[in-house]
PDB file of C-alpha atoms in Angstrom:
ATOM      1  CA  MET A  17      24.616  13.236 -33.137  1.00  0.00           C
ATOM      2  CA  ARG A  18      21.253  12.658 -34.775  1.00  0.00           C
ATOM      3  CA  THR A  19      19.725  11.592 -31.457  1.00  0.00           C
ATOM      4  CA  ILE A  20      20.972  14.777 -29.783  1.00  0.00           C
ATOM      5  CA  LEU A  21      19.575  16.963 -32.549  1.00  0.00           C
ATOM      6  CA  LEU A  22      16.251  15.163 -32.508  1.00  0.00           C
ATOM      7  CA  SER A  23      15.924  15.717 -28.791  1.00  0.00           C
ATOM      8  CA  LEU A  24      15.424  19.372 -29.694  1.00  0.00           C
ATOM      9  CA  SER A  25      13.081  18.787 -32.595  1.00  0.00           C
ATOM     10  CA  ILE A  26      10.714  16.099 -31.263  1.00  0.00           C
ATOM     11  CA  LEU A  27       7.361  17.800 -30.870  1.00  0.00           C
ATOM     12  CA  CYS A  28       6.246  16.688 -27.412  1.00  0.00           C
ATOM     13  CA  PHE A  29       3.520  18.869 -25.981  1.00  0.00           C
ATOM     14  CA  SER A  30       0.425  19.189 -23.837  1.00  0.00           C
ATOM     15  CA  LEU A  31      -2.749  19.614 -25.815  1.00  0.00           C
ATOM     16  CA  PHE A  32      -4.293  21.361 -22.843  1.00  0.00           C
ATOM     17  CA  SER A  33      -3.259  23.008 -19.597  1.00  0.00           C
ATOM     18  CA  CYS A  34      -1.915  20.641 -16.984  1.00  0.00           C
ATOM     19  CA  ASP A  35      -4.473  21.639 -14.351  1.00  0.00           C
ATOM     20  CA  SER A  36      -7.311  20.530 -16.646  1.00  0.00           C
ATOM     21  CA  ALA A  37      -6.284  16.865 -16.674  1.00  0.00           C
ATOM     22  CA  GLU A  38      -8.495  14.980 -14.236  1.00  0.00           C
ATOM     23  CA  LYS A  39      -7.152  11.864 -12.568  1.00  0.00           C
ATOM     24  CA  THR A  40      -9.279   8.865 -11.791  1.00  0.00           C
ATOM     25  CA  ALA A  41      -9.706   8.178  -8.075  1.00  0.00           C
ATOM     26  CA  ASP A  42      -7.875   4.863  -8.230  1.00  0.00           C
ATOM     27  CA  PRO A  43      -5.141   3.545 -10.514  1.00  0.00           C
ATOM     28  CA  PRO A  44      -6.589   1.823 -13.581  1.00  0.00           C
ATOM     29  CA  THR A  45      -6.881  -1.949 -13.725  1.00  0.00           C
ATOM     30  CA  GLU A  46      -6.963  -2.141 -17.537  1.00  0.00           C
ATOM     31  CA  LEU A  47      -5.620  -0.142 -20.469  1.00  0.00           C
ATOM     32  CA  THR A  48      -7.246  -0.034 -23.903  1.00  0.00           C
ATOM     33  CA  ILE A  49      -4.666   0.564 -26.623  1.00  0.00           C
ATOM     34  CA  GLY A  50      -4.958   1.157 -30.349  1.00  0.00           C
ATOM     35  CA  THR A  51      -3.192   2.089 -33.544  1.00  0.00           C
ATOM     36  CA  PHE A  52      -4.819   4.241 -36.212  1.00  0.00           C
ATOM     37  CA  ASN A  53      -3.641   5.694 -39.524  1.00  0.00           C
ATOM     38  CA  LEU A  54      -5.448   9.045 -39.672  1.00  0.00           C
ATOM     39  CA  GLN A  55      -4.981   9.497 -43.446  1.00  0.00           C
ATOM     40  CA  PHE A  56      -3.272  12.853 -43.876  1.00  0.00           C
ATOM     41  CA  LEU A  57      -4.813  14.644 -40.914  1.00  0.00           C
ATOM     42  CA  ALA A  58      -4.096  18.336 -41.508  1.00  0.00           C
ATOM     43  CA  ASP A  59      -3.776  21.041 -38.856  1.00  0.00           C
ATOM     44  CA  ALA A  60      -6.920  22.997 -39.753  1.00  0.00           C
ATOM     45  CA  PRO A  61     -10.393  22.174 -41.073  1.00  0.00           C
ATOM     46  CA  ASP A  62     -10.958  22.012 -44.829  1.00  0.00           C
ATOM     47  CA  THR A  63      -7.243  21.924 -45.698  1.00  0.00           C
ATOM     48  CA  GLY A  64      -4.598  19.379 -46.683  1.00  0.00           C
ATOM     49  CA  GLU A  65      -4.533  16.370 -48.990  1.00  0.00           C
ATOM     50  CA  VAL A  66      -7.671  14.918 -47.390  1.00  0.00           C
ATOM     51  CA  PRO A  67      -9.692  17.915 -46.151  1.00  0.00           C
ATOM     52  CA  ARG A  68     -11.934  17.363 -43.118  1.00  0.00           C
ATOM     53  CA  THR A  69     -15.048  19.339 -42.345  1.00  0.00           C
ATOM     54  CA  ALA A  70     -16.076  20.144 -38.798  1.00  0.00           C
ATOM     55  CA  ALA A  71     -18.508  17.216 -38.983  1.00  0.00           C
ATOM     56  CA  ASP A  72     -15.684  14.885 -40.063  1.00  0.00           C
ATOM     57  CA  LEU A  73     -13.532  15.965 -37.122  1.00  0.00           C
ATOM     58  CA  ASP A  74     -16.433  15.581 -34.710  1.00  0.00           C
ATOM     59  CA  GLY A  75     -16.882  12.048 -36.047  1.00  0.00           C
ATOM     60  CA  LEU A  76     -13.189  11.231 -35.625  1.00  0.00           C
ATOM     61  CA  VAL A  77     -13.257  12.319 -31.992  1.00  0.00           C
ATOM     62  CA  ARG A  78     -16.467  10.354 -31.460  1.00  0.00           C
ATOM     63  CA  LEU A  79     -14.710   7.263 -32.821  1.00  0.00           C
ATOM     64  CA  ILE A  80     -11.807   7.664 -30.378  1.00  0.00           C
ATOM     65  CA  ASP A  81     -14.255   8.044 -27.492  1.00  0.00           C
ATOM     66  CA  TRP A  82     -16.445   5.158 -28.627  1.00  0.00           C
ATOM     67  CA  GLY A  83     -13.412   2.899 -29.013  1.00  0.00           C
ATOM     68  CA  GLY A  84     -12.497   3.431 -25.370  1.00  0.00           C
ATOM     69  CA  PHE A  85      -8.881   4.189 -26.273  1.00  0.00           C
ATOM     70  CA  ARG A  86      -6.533   5.517 -23.600  1.00  0.00           C
ATOM     71  CA  LEU A  87      -3.286   5.126 -25.566  1.00  0.00           C
ATOM     72  CA  MET A  88      -2.873   5.284 -29.343  1.00  0.00           C
ATOM     73  CA  THR A  89      -0.162   5.322 -31.947  1.00  0.00           C
ATOM     74  CA  VAL A  90      -1.204   7.387 -34.960  1.00  0.00           C
ATOM     75  CA  GLN A  91       0.183   7.803 -38.456  1.00  0.00           C
ATOM     76  CA  GLU A  92      -0.096  10.434 -41.211  1.00  0.00           C
ATOM     77  CA  VAL A  93      -0.414  13.604 -39.164  1.00  0.00           C
ATOM     78  CA  LEU A  94       0.914  16.918 -40.423  1.00  0.00           C
ATOM     79  CA  SER A  95       2.048  18.400 -37.121  1.00  0.00           C
ATOM     80  CA  ALA A  96       1.327  18.740 -33.431  1.00  0.00           C
ATOM     81  CA  ASP A  97      -1.479  21.106 -34.389  1.00  0.00           C
ATOM     82  CA  SER A  98      -3.131  18.225 -36.268  1.00  0.00           C
ATOM     83  CA  LEU A  99      -3.706  16.559 -32.933  1.00  0.00           C
ATOM     84  CA  ALA A 100      -4.615  19.776 -31.142  1.00  0.00           C
ATOM     85  CA  LEU A 101      -7.323  20.118 -33.796  1.00  0.00           C
ATOM     86  CA  LEU A 102      -9.044  17.094 -32.284  1.00  0.00           C
ATOM     87  CA  GLN A 103      -9.362  18.900 -28.950  1.00  0.00           C
ATOM     88  CA  ALA A 104     -11.158  21.738 -30.672  1.00  0.00           C
ATOM     89  CA  HIS A 105     -13.742  19.164 -31.712  1.00  0.00           C
ATOM     90  CA  GLY A 106     -14.312  17.549 -28.352  1.00  0.00           C
ATOM     91  CA  LEU A 107     -11.324  15.386 -27.431  1.00  0.00           C
ATOM     92  CA  ALA A 108     -11.174  15.261 -23.625  1.00  0.00           C
ATOM     93  CA  SER A 109      -8.932  17.768 -21.871  1.00  0.00           C
ATOM     94  CA  SER A 110      -6.924  14.950 -20.281  1.00  0.00           C
ATOM     95  CA  TRP A 111      -5.277  13.933 -23.567  1.00  0.00           C
ATOM     96  CA  ARG A 112      -1.642  14.699 -24.425  1.00  0.00           C
ATOM     97  CA  ALA A 113       0.502  13.881 -27.448  1.00  0.00           C
ATOM     98  CA  ALA A 114       4.036  13.460 -28.752  1.00  0.00           C
ATOM     99  CA  VAL A 115       4.811  13.778 -32.471  1.00  0.00           C
ATOM    100  CA  GLY A 116       7.939  12.744 -34.348  1.00  0.00           C
ATOM    101  CA  ALA A 117      10.046  15.213 -36.317  1.00  0.00           C
ATOM    102  CA  SER A 118      10.457  13.191 -39.518  1.00  0.00           C
ATOM    103  CA  GLY A 119       7.918  12.270 -42.161  1.00  0.00           C
ATOM    104  CA  GLY A 120       6.910  15.597 -43.685  1.00  0.00           C
ATOM    105  CA  THR A 121       3.123  15.535 -44.065  1.00  0.00           C
ATOM    106  CA  GLN A 122       3.039  11.950 -42.756  1.00  0.00           C
ATOM    107  CA  LYS A 123       4.446  12.205 -39.248  1.00  0.00           C
ATOM    108  CA  VAL A 124       3.755   9.640 -36.551  1.00  0.00           C
ATOM    109  CA  GLY A 125       2.623  10.307 -33.017  1.00  0.00           C
ATOM    110  CA  ILE A 126       1.546   8.926 -29.671  1.00  0.00           C
ATOM    111  CA  LEU A 127      -1.717  10.039 -28.052  1.00  0.00           C
ATOM    112  CA  TYR A 128      -2.319   9.273 -24.384  1.00  0.00           C
ATOM    113  CA  ASP A 129      -4.986  10.000 -21.786  1.00  0.00           C
ATOM    114  CA  THR A 130      -3.475  11.267 -18.526  1.00  0.00           C
ATOM    115  CA  ARG A 131      -6.395   9.875 -16.535  1.00  0.00           C
ATOM    116  CA  VAL A 132      -4.668   6.527 -17.147  1.00  0.00           C
ATOM    117  CA  ILE A 133      -1.151   7.331 -18.422  1.00  0.00           C
ATOM    118  CA  GLU A 134       1.009   9.289 -15.989  1.00  0.00           C
ATOM    119  CA  ARG A 135       3.522  10.430 -18.608  1.00  0.00           C
ATOM    120  CA  LEU A 136       5.846   9.479 -21.447  1.00  0.00           C
ATOM    121  CA  ASP A 137       9.580   9.372 -20.787  1.00  0.00           C
ATOM    122  CA  ASP A 138      12.525   9.276 -23.206  1.00  0.00           C
ATOM    123  CA  VAL A 139      10.468  10.234 -26.268  1.00  0.00           C
ATOM    124  CA  ARG A 140      12.735   9.929 -29.291  1.00  0.00           C
ATOM    125  CA  GLU A 141      13.021   8.683 -32.840  1.00  0.00           C
ATOM    126  CA  LEU A 142      15.011   5.482 -33.242  1.00  0.00           C
ATOM    127  CA  ASP A 143      17.987   6.007 -35.535  1.00  0.00           C
ATOM    128  CA  ASN A 144      21.450   4.719 -36.433  1.00  0.00           C
ATOM    129  CA  ASP A 145      22.399   4.524 -32.750  1.00  0.00           C
ATOM    130  CA  ASP A 146      19.702   1.852 -32.467  1.00  0.00           C
ATOM    131  CA  GLY A 147      20.940  -0.100 -35.480  1.00  0.00           C
ATOM    132  CA  LEU A 148      18.710   1.567 -38.058  1.00  0.00           C
ATOM    133  CA  ILE A 149      20.325   2.264 -41.428  1.00  0.00           C
ATOM    134  CA  PRO A 150      19.522   5.874 -42.404  1.00  0.00           C
ATOM    135  CA  ALA A 151      19.347   5.048 -46.120  1.00  0.00           C
ATOM    136  CA  ASP A 152      16.300   2.866 -45.396  1.00  0.00           C
ATOM    137  CA  TRP A 153      14.486   5.526 -43.365  1.00  0.00           C
ATOM    138  CA  SER A 154      15.618   8.966 -44.535  1.00  0.00           C
ATOM    139  CA  GLY A 155      12.780  10.891 -46.167  1.00  0.00           C
ATOM    140  CA  LEU A 156      10.249   8.565 -44.529  1.00  0.00           C
ATOM    141  CA  ARG A 157       9.126   8.193 -40.929  1.00  0.00           C
ATOM    142  CA  TYR A 158      11.603   7.088 -38.305  1.00  0.00           C
ATOM    143  CA  PRO A 159      10.001   4.955 -35.562  1.00  0.00           C
ATOM    144  CA  LEU A 160       8.899   7.027 -32.564  1.00  0.00           C
ATOM    145  CA  ALA A 161       9.710   5.401 -29.222  1.00  0.00           C
ATOM    146  CA  ALA A 162       8.797   6.269 -25.638  1.00  0.00           C
ATOM    147  CA  THR A 163       8.605   4.745 -22.198  1.00  0.00           C
ATOM    148  CA  VAL A 164       4.946   4.703 -21.151  1.00  0.00           C
ATOM    149  CA  ARG A 165       4.371   5.244 -17.433  1.00  0.00           C
ATOM    150  CA  VAL A 166       0.905   4.029 -16.468  1.00  0.00           C
ATOM    151  CA  ARG A 167      -0.754   5.334 -13.301  1.00  0.00           C
ATOM    152  CA  GLY A 168      -0.176   2.726 -10.626  1.00  0.00           C
ATOM    153  CA  GLY A 169       3.407   1.960 -11.618  1.00  0.00           C
ATOM    154  CA  PHE A 170       3.360  -0.310 -14.678  1.00  0.00           C
ATOM    155  CA  SER A 171       5.616   0.793 -17.553  1.00  0.00           C
ATOM    156  CA  PHE A 172       6.636  -0.454 -20.978  1.00  0.00           C
ATOM    157  CA  THR A 173       8.404   0.630 -24.156  1.00  0.00           C
ATOM    158  CA  LEU A 174       6.115   1.758 -26.975  1.00  0.00           C
ATOM    159  CA  VAL A 175       7.171   2.258 -30.606  1.00  0.00           C
ATOM    160  CA  CYS A 176       4.973   3.839 -33.275  1.00  0.00           C
ATOM    161  CA  LEU A 177       5.668   2.558 -36.799  1.00  0.00           C
ATOM    162  CA  HIS A 178       4.828   3.602 -40.348  1.00  0.00           C
ATOM    163  CA  LEU A 179       6.897   1.562 -42.776  1.00  0.00           C
ATOM    164  CA  LYS A 180       7.746   2.035 -46.434  1.00  0.00           C
ATOM    165  CA  ALA A 181       4.729   1.616 -48.722  1.00  0.00           C
ATOM    166  CA  GLY A 182       4.605   0.039 -52.166  1.00  0.00           C
ATOM    167  CA  ILE A 183       4.435  -3.232 -54.067  1.00  0.00           C
ATOM    168  CA  THR A 184       7.452  -2.615 -56.307  1.00  0.00           C
ATOM    169  CA  ASP A 185      10.578  -4.731 -55.916  1.00  0.00           C
ATOM    170  CA  GLY A 186      12.448  -1.768 -54.483  1.00  0.00           C
ATOM    171  CA  GLY A 187       9.697  -0.741 -52.100  1.00  0.00           C
ATOM    172  CA  ALA A 188       9.172  -4.253 -50.762  1.00  0.00           C
ATOM    173  CA  ALA A 189      12.913  -4.852 -50.345  1.00  0.00           C
ATOM    174  CA  GLN A 190      13.294  -1.598 -48.423  1.00  0.00           C
ATOM    175  CA  ARG A 191      10.359  -2.453 -46.170  1.00  0.00           C
ATOM    176  CA  ALA A 192      11.889  -5.886 -45.496  1.00  0.00           C
ATOM    177  CA  ARG A 193      15.161  -4.214 -44.467  1.00  0.00           C
ATOM    178  CA  GLN A 194      13.265  -1.900 -42.119  1.00  0.00           C
ATOM    179  CA  VAL A 195      11.600  -4.900 -40.486  1.00  0.00           C
ATOM    180  CA  GLU A 196      14.927  -6.713 -40.152  1.00  0.00           C
ATOM    181  CA  GLN A 197      16.412  -3.698 -38.360  1.00  0.00           C
ATOM    182  CA  LEU A 198      13.407  -3.433 -36.049  1.00  0.00           C
ATOM    183  CA  ALA A 199      13.584  -7.141 -35.207  1.00  0.00           C
ATOM    184  CA  ALA A 200      17.278  -6.854 -34.342  1.00  0.00           C
ATOM    185  CA  TRP A 201      16.594  -3.815 -32.147  1.00  0.00           C
ATOM    186  CA  ALA A 202      13.618  -5.466 -30.426  1.00  0.00           C
ATOM    187  CA  ALA A 203      15.848  -8.358 -29.386  1.00  0.00           C
ATOM    188  CA  THR A 204      17.974  -5.899 -27.371  1.00  0.00           C
ATOM    189  CA  VAL A 205      15.111  -4.312 -25.419  1.00  0.00           C
ATOM    190  CA  ASP A 206      14.796  -5.132 -21.731  1.00  0.00           C
ATOM    191  CA  GLY A 207      11.299  -5.259 -20.300  1.00  0.00           C
ATOM    192  CA  PRO A 208       7.857  -5.146 -21.908  1.00  0.00           C
ATOM    193  CA  LEU A 209       7.805  -3.937 -25.523  1.00  0.00           C
ATOM    194  CA  LEU A 210       4.942  -2.905 -27.794  1.00  0.00           C
ATOM    195  CA  MET A 211       5.508  -1.947 -31.446  1.00  0.00           C
ATOM    196  CA  MET A 212       2.520  -1.091 -33.601  1.00  0.00           C
ATOM    197  CA  GLY A 213       1.364   0.936 -36.553  1.00  0.00           C
ATOM    198  CA  ASP A 214       0.926   0.882 -40.307  1.00  0.00           C
ATOM    199  CA  LEU A 215       3.389  -1.708 -41.605  1.00  0.00           C
ATOM    200  CA  ASN A 216       2.062  -1.490 -45.159  1.00  0.00           C
ATOM    201  CA  ASP A 217       2.073  -5.259 -45.602  1.00  0.00           C
ATOM    202  CA  THR A 218       0.159  -8.416 -44.782  1.00  0.00           C
ATOM    203  CA  PHE A 219       1.316 -11.670 -43.227  1.00  0.00           C
ATOM    204  CA  GLU A 220       0.933 -13.329 -46.622  1.00  0.00           C
ATOM    205  CA  GLY A 221       2.858 -10.533 -48.354  1.00  0.00           C
ATOM    206  CA  ILE A 222       1.501  -8.069 -50.899  1.00  0.00           C
ATOM    207  CA  HIS A 223       4.585  -8.605 -53.086  1.00  0.00           C
ATOM    208  CA  ALA A 224       4.738 -11.780 -55.150  1.00  0.00           C
ATOM    209  CA  THR A 225       8.123 -12.940 -53.856  1.00  0.00           C
ATOM    210  CA  ILE A 226       9.207 -10.709 -50.941  1.00  0.00           C
ATOM    211  CA  ASP A 227       7.543 -11.372 -47.572  1.00  0.00           C
ATOM    212  CA  THR A 228       8.572  -8.226 -45.760  1.00  0.00           C
ATOM    213  CA  LEU A 229       7.337  -9.059 -42.244  1.00  0.00           C
ATOM    214  CA  THR A 230       9.331 -12.290 -41.938  1.00  0.00           C
ATOM    215  CA  ALA A 231      12.042 -10.988 -39.593  1.00  0.00           C
ATOM    216  CA  LEU A 232       9.483 -10.072 -36.943  1.00  0.00           C
ATOM    217  CA  GLN A 233       7.362 -13.148 -37.585  1.00  0.00           C
ATOM    218  CA  GLU A 234      10.460 -15.261 -36.926  1.00  0.00           C
ATOM    219  CA  ALA A 235      11.962 -13.102 -34.165  1.00  0.00           C
ATOM    220  CA  GLY A 236      11.463 -15.850 -31.604  1.00  0.00           C
ATOM    221  CA  THR A 237       9.043 -16.329 -28.738  1.00  0.00           C
ATOM    222  CA  ASP A 238      11.441 -14.644 -26.318  1.00  0.00           C
ATOM    223  CA  VAL A 239      11.303 -11.438 -28.401  1.00  0.00           C
ATOM    224  CA  GLY A 240       7.609 -11.326 -29.257  1.00  0.00           C
ATOM    225  CA  ARG A 241       4.891 -12.023 -31.769  1.00  0.00           C
ATOM    226  CA  PHE A 242       2.217 -10.319 -33.852  1.00  0.00           C
ATOM    227  CA  LEU A 243      -0.959 -10.061 -31.795  1.00  0.00           C
ATOM    228  CA  THR A 244      -2.822  -9.177 -34.993  1.00  0.00           C
ATOM    229  CA  ALA A 245      -2.213 -12.732 -36.204  1.00  0.00           C
ATOM    230  CA  ASP A 246      -5.100 -13.617 -33.867  1.00  0.00           C
ATOM    231  CA  LEU A 247      -7.633 -11.548 -35.816  1.00  0.00           C
ATOM    232  CA  PRO A 248     -10.267 -13.568 -37.707  1.00  0.00           C
ATOM    233  CA  ALA A 249      -9.360 -14.651 -41.225  1.00  0.00           C
ATOM    234  CA  GLY A 250     -10.472 -12.029 -43.702  1.00  0.00           C
ATOM    235  CA  ASP A 251     -10.420  -9.144 -41.226  1.00  0.00           C
ATOM    236  CA  PHE A 252      -8.680  -6.063 -42.586  1.00  0.00           C
ATOM    237  CA  THR A 253      -7.633  -2.497 -41.807  1.00  0.00           C
ATOM    238  CA  SER A 254      -7.072  -0.984 -45.264  1.00  0.00           C
ATOM    239  CA  LEU A 255     -10.501   0.019 -46.545  1.00  0.00           C
ATOM    240  CA  GLU A 256      -9.129   0.627 -50.038  1.00  0.00           C
ATOM    241  CA  PHE A 257      -7.446  -2.756 -50.524  1.00  0.00           C
ATOM    242  CA  GLN A 258      -9.216  -4.767 -47.786  1.00  0.00           C
ATOM    243  CA  ASP A 259      -5.852  -5.956 -46.474  1.00  0.00           C
ATOM    244  CA  LEU A 260      -4.638  -6.316 -42.897  1.00  0.00           C
ATOM    245  CA  ILE A 261      -1.654  -3.954 -42.921  1.00  0.00           C
ATOM    246  CA  ASP A 262      -1.889  -2.284 -39.491  1.00  0.00           C
ATOM    247  CA  HIS A 263      -0.275  -4.512 -36.903  1.00  0.00           C
ATOM    248  CA  VAL A 264       0.530  -4.993 -33.234  1.00  0.00           C
ATOM    249  CA  PHE A 265       3.772  -6.727 -32.178  1.00  0.00           C
ATOM    250  CA  LEU A 266       4.331  -7.316 -28.482  1.00  0.00           C
ATOM    251  CA  SER A 267       6.737  -9.055 -26.137  1.00  0.00           C
ATOM    252  CA  PRO A 268       5.697 -12.162 -24.161  1.00  0.00           C
ATOM    253  CA  ASP A 269       5.228 -10.280 -20.876  1.00  0.00           C
ATOM    254  CA  LEU A 270       2.734  -7.904 -22.513  1.00  0.00           C
ATOM    255  CA  ASP A 271       1.123 -10.719 -24.464  1.00  0.00           C
ATOM    256  CA  ALA A 272       0.301 -12.419 -21.165  1.00  0.00           C
ATOM    257  CA  ARG A 273      -1.626  -9.317 -20.091  1.00  0.00           C
ATOM    258  CA  VAL A 274      -3.919  -9.117 -23.131  1.00  0.00           C
ATOM    259  CA  VAL A 275      -7.564  -9.480 -22.132  1.00  0.00           C
ATOM    260  CA  PRO A 276      -9.043 -12.432 -24.041  1.00  0.00           C
ATOM    261  CA  GLY A 277     -11.471 -11.338 -26.726  1.00  0.00           C
ATOM    262  CA  SER A 278     -10.410  -7.684 -26.613  1.00  0.00           C
ATOM    263  CA  LEU A 279      -8.501  -7.656 -29.921  1.00  0.00           C
ATOM    264  CA  ALA A 280     -10.536  -6.229 -32.803  1.00  0.00           C
ATOM    265  CA  THR A 281     -10.542  -3.895 -35.748  1.00  0.00           C
ATOM    266  CA  VAL A 282     -12.965  -1.025 -35.178  1.00  0.00           C
ATOM    267  CA  LYS A 283     -15.364  -1.245 -38.115  1.00  0.00           C
ATOM    268  CA  PHE A 284     -16.650   2.314 -38.147  1.00  0.00           C
ATOM    269  CA  ASP A 285     -17.193   1.988 -41.896  1.00  0.00           C
ATOM    270  CA  GLN A 286     -20.076  -0.386 -41.137  1.00  0.00           C
ATOM    271  CA  ASP A 287     -21.730   2.066 -38.734  1.00  0.00           C
ATOM    272  CA  ALA A 288     -24.407   4.274 -40.296  1.00  0.00           C
ATOM    273  CA  ALA A 289     -23.445   7.062 -37.887  1.00  0.00           C
ATOM    274  CA  TYR A 290     -20.311   7.622 -39.999  1.00  0.00           C
ATOM    275  CA  ASP A 291     -22.015   7.539 -43.397  1.00  0.00           C
ATOM    276  CA  GLY A 292     -20.930  10.491 -45.516  1.00  0.00           C
ATOM    277  CA  LEU A 293     -18.054  11.398 -43.188  1.00  0.00           C
ATOM    278  CA  THR A 294     -14.360  11.406 -44.090  1.00  0.00           C
ATOM    279  CA  ILE A 295     -12.749   9.597 -41.167  1.00  0.00           C
ATOM    280  CA  SER A 296      -9.855   7.541 -42.595  1.00  0.00           C
ATOM    281  CA  ASP A 297      -9.073   4.912 -45.196  1.00  0.00           C
ATOM    282  CA  HIS A 298      -7.898   2.664 -42.343  1.00  0.00           C
ATOM    283  CA  ARG A 299      -9.721   0.968 -39.504  1.00  0.00           C
ATOM    284  CA  PRO A 300      -8.137   1.245 -36.047  1.00  0.00           C
ATOM    285  CA  VAL A 301      -6.882  -1.857 -34.265  1.00  0.00           C
ATOM    286  CA  ARG A 302      -7.852  -2.093 -30.593  1.00  0.00           C
ATOM    287  CA  PHE A 303      -7.017  -4.356 -27.641  1.00  0.00           C
ATOM    288  CA  THR A 304      -6.917  -4.204 -23.845  1.00  0.00           C
ATOM    289  CA  ILE A 305      -4.260  -5.264 -21.357  1.00  0.00           C
ATOM    290  CA  LYS A 306      -4.585  -6.035 -17.652  1.00  0.00           C
ATOM    291  CA  LEU A 307      -2.542  -3.815 -15.351  1.00  0.00           C
ATOM    292  CA  GLU A 308      -2.854  -5.864 -12.169  1.00  0.00           C
TER     293      GLU A 308
END
């Protein structure tokens, strides 16, 4: 029943009119993908828990453009209008978005550029029908899943994640249960799978005794692995804690398509062009896959 109700409440929309989305002459040969926690992006300038000025929003759009992203999972957005706000500050007219219904002021979403991505199909929040236990997700952000249809015919399942935060015993245990449920679900998925987002934990574990990512780390090579394990030692995404907590998990068939050397965290905080701007307290993670 929850899935049926959510089919009415998932906010899937076009940021711009359909006739404004230009298509490239030929199908793309590569796709640059990223995940980015936008730190409480509101739906209007100078509002919300982390207010953004017009200059801040211009800088955020510039970062998306500079990163070369064509598909992104995003976390901590207030509503669909939070993402439409980016268009008002220069995001290309070819971009579209889907936003989950759960999460309150910290919803998750998928941004995609229709010059490369044809469409998203079957956009929905994973729930108890997928083996998730509502007690571990209710009041938080359910994972947002979709089938990504790339121009040229390639397709894969994408899941945007934002897991339980916290270093308390209870918070870490809940996050571990979420990961266990995701690992069990991932093992049932046919075809290429990409799960990524803010997992709120490191490979070493931020809790003294509970390593919450273990179930996915040990999911098996036939299910997938963390691509972010390939980042250089000491690299991080949380600017506040300097921890690597934003991750990419992908199935073997997608892993084989990753362009060598393309995986990186986007260190905008080290670029003087962003000095004095409120962008995010997270760095994006970026990588590229081959489509041919």
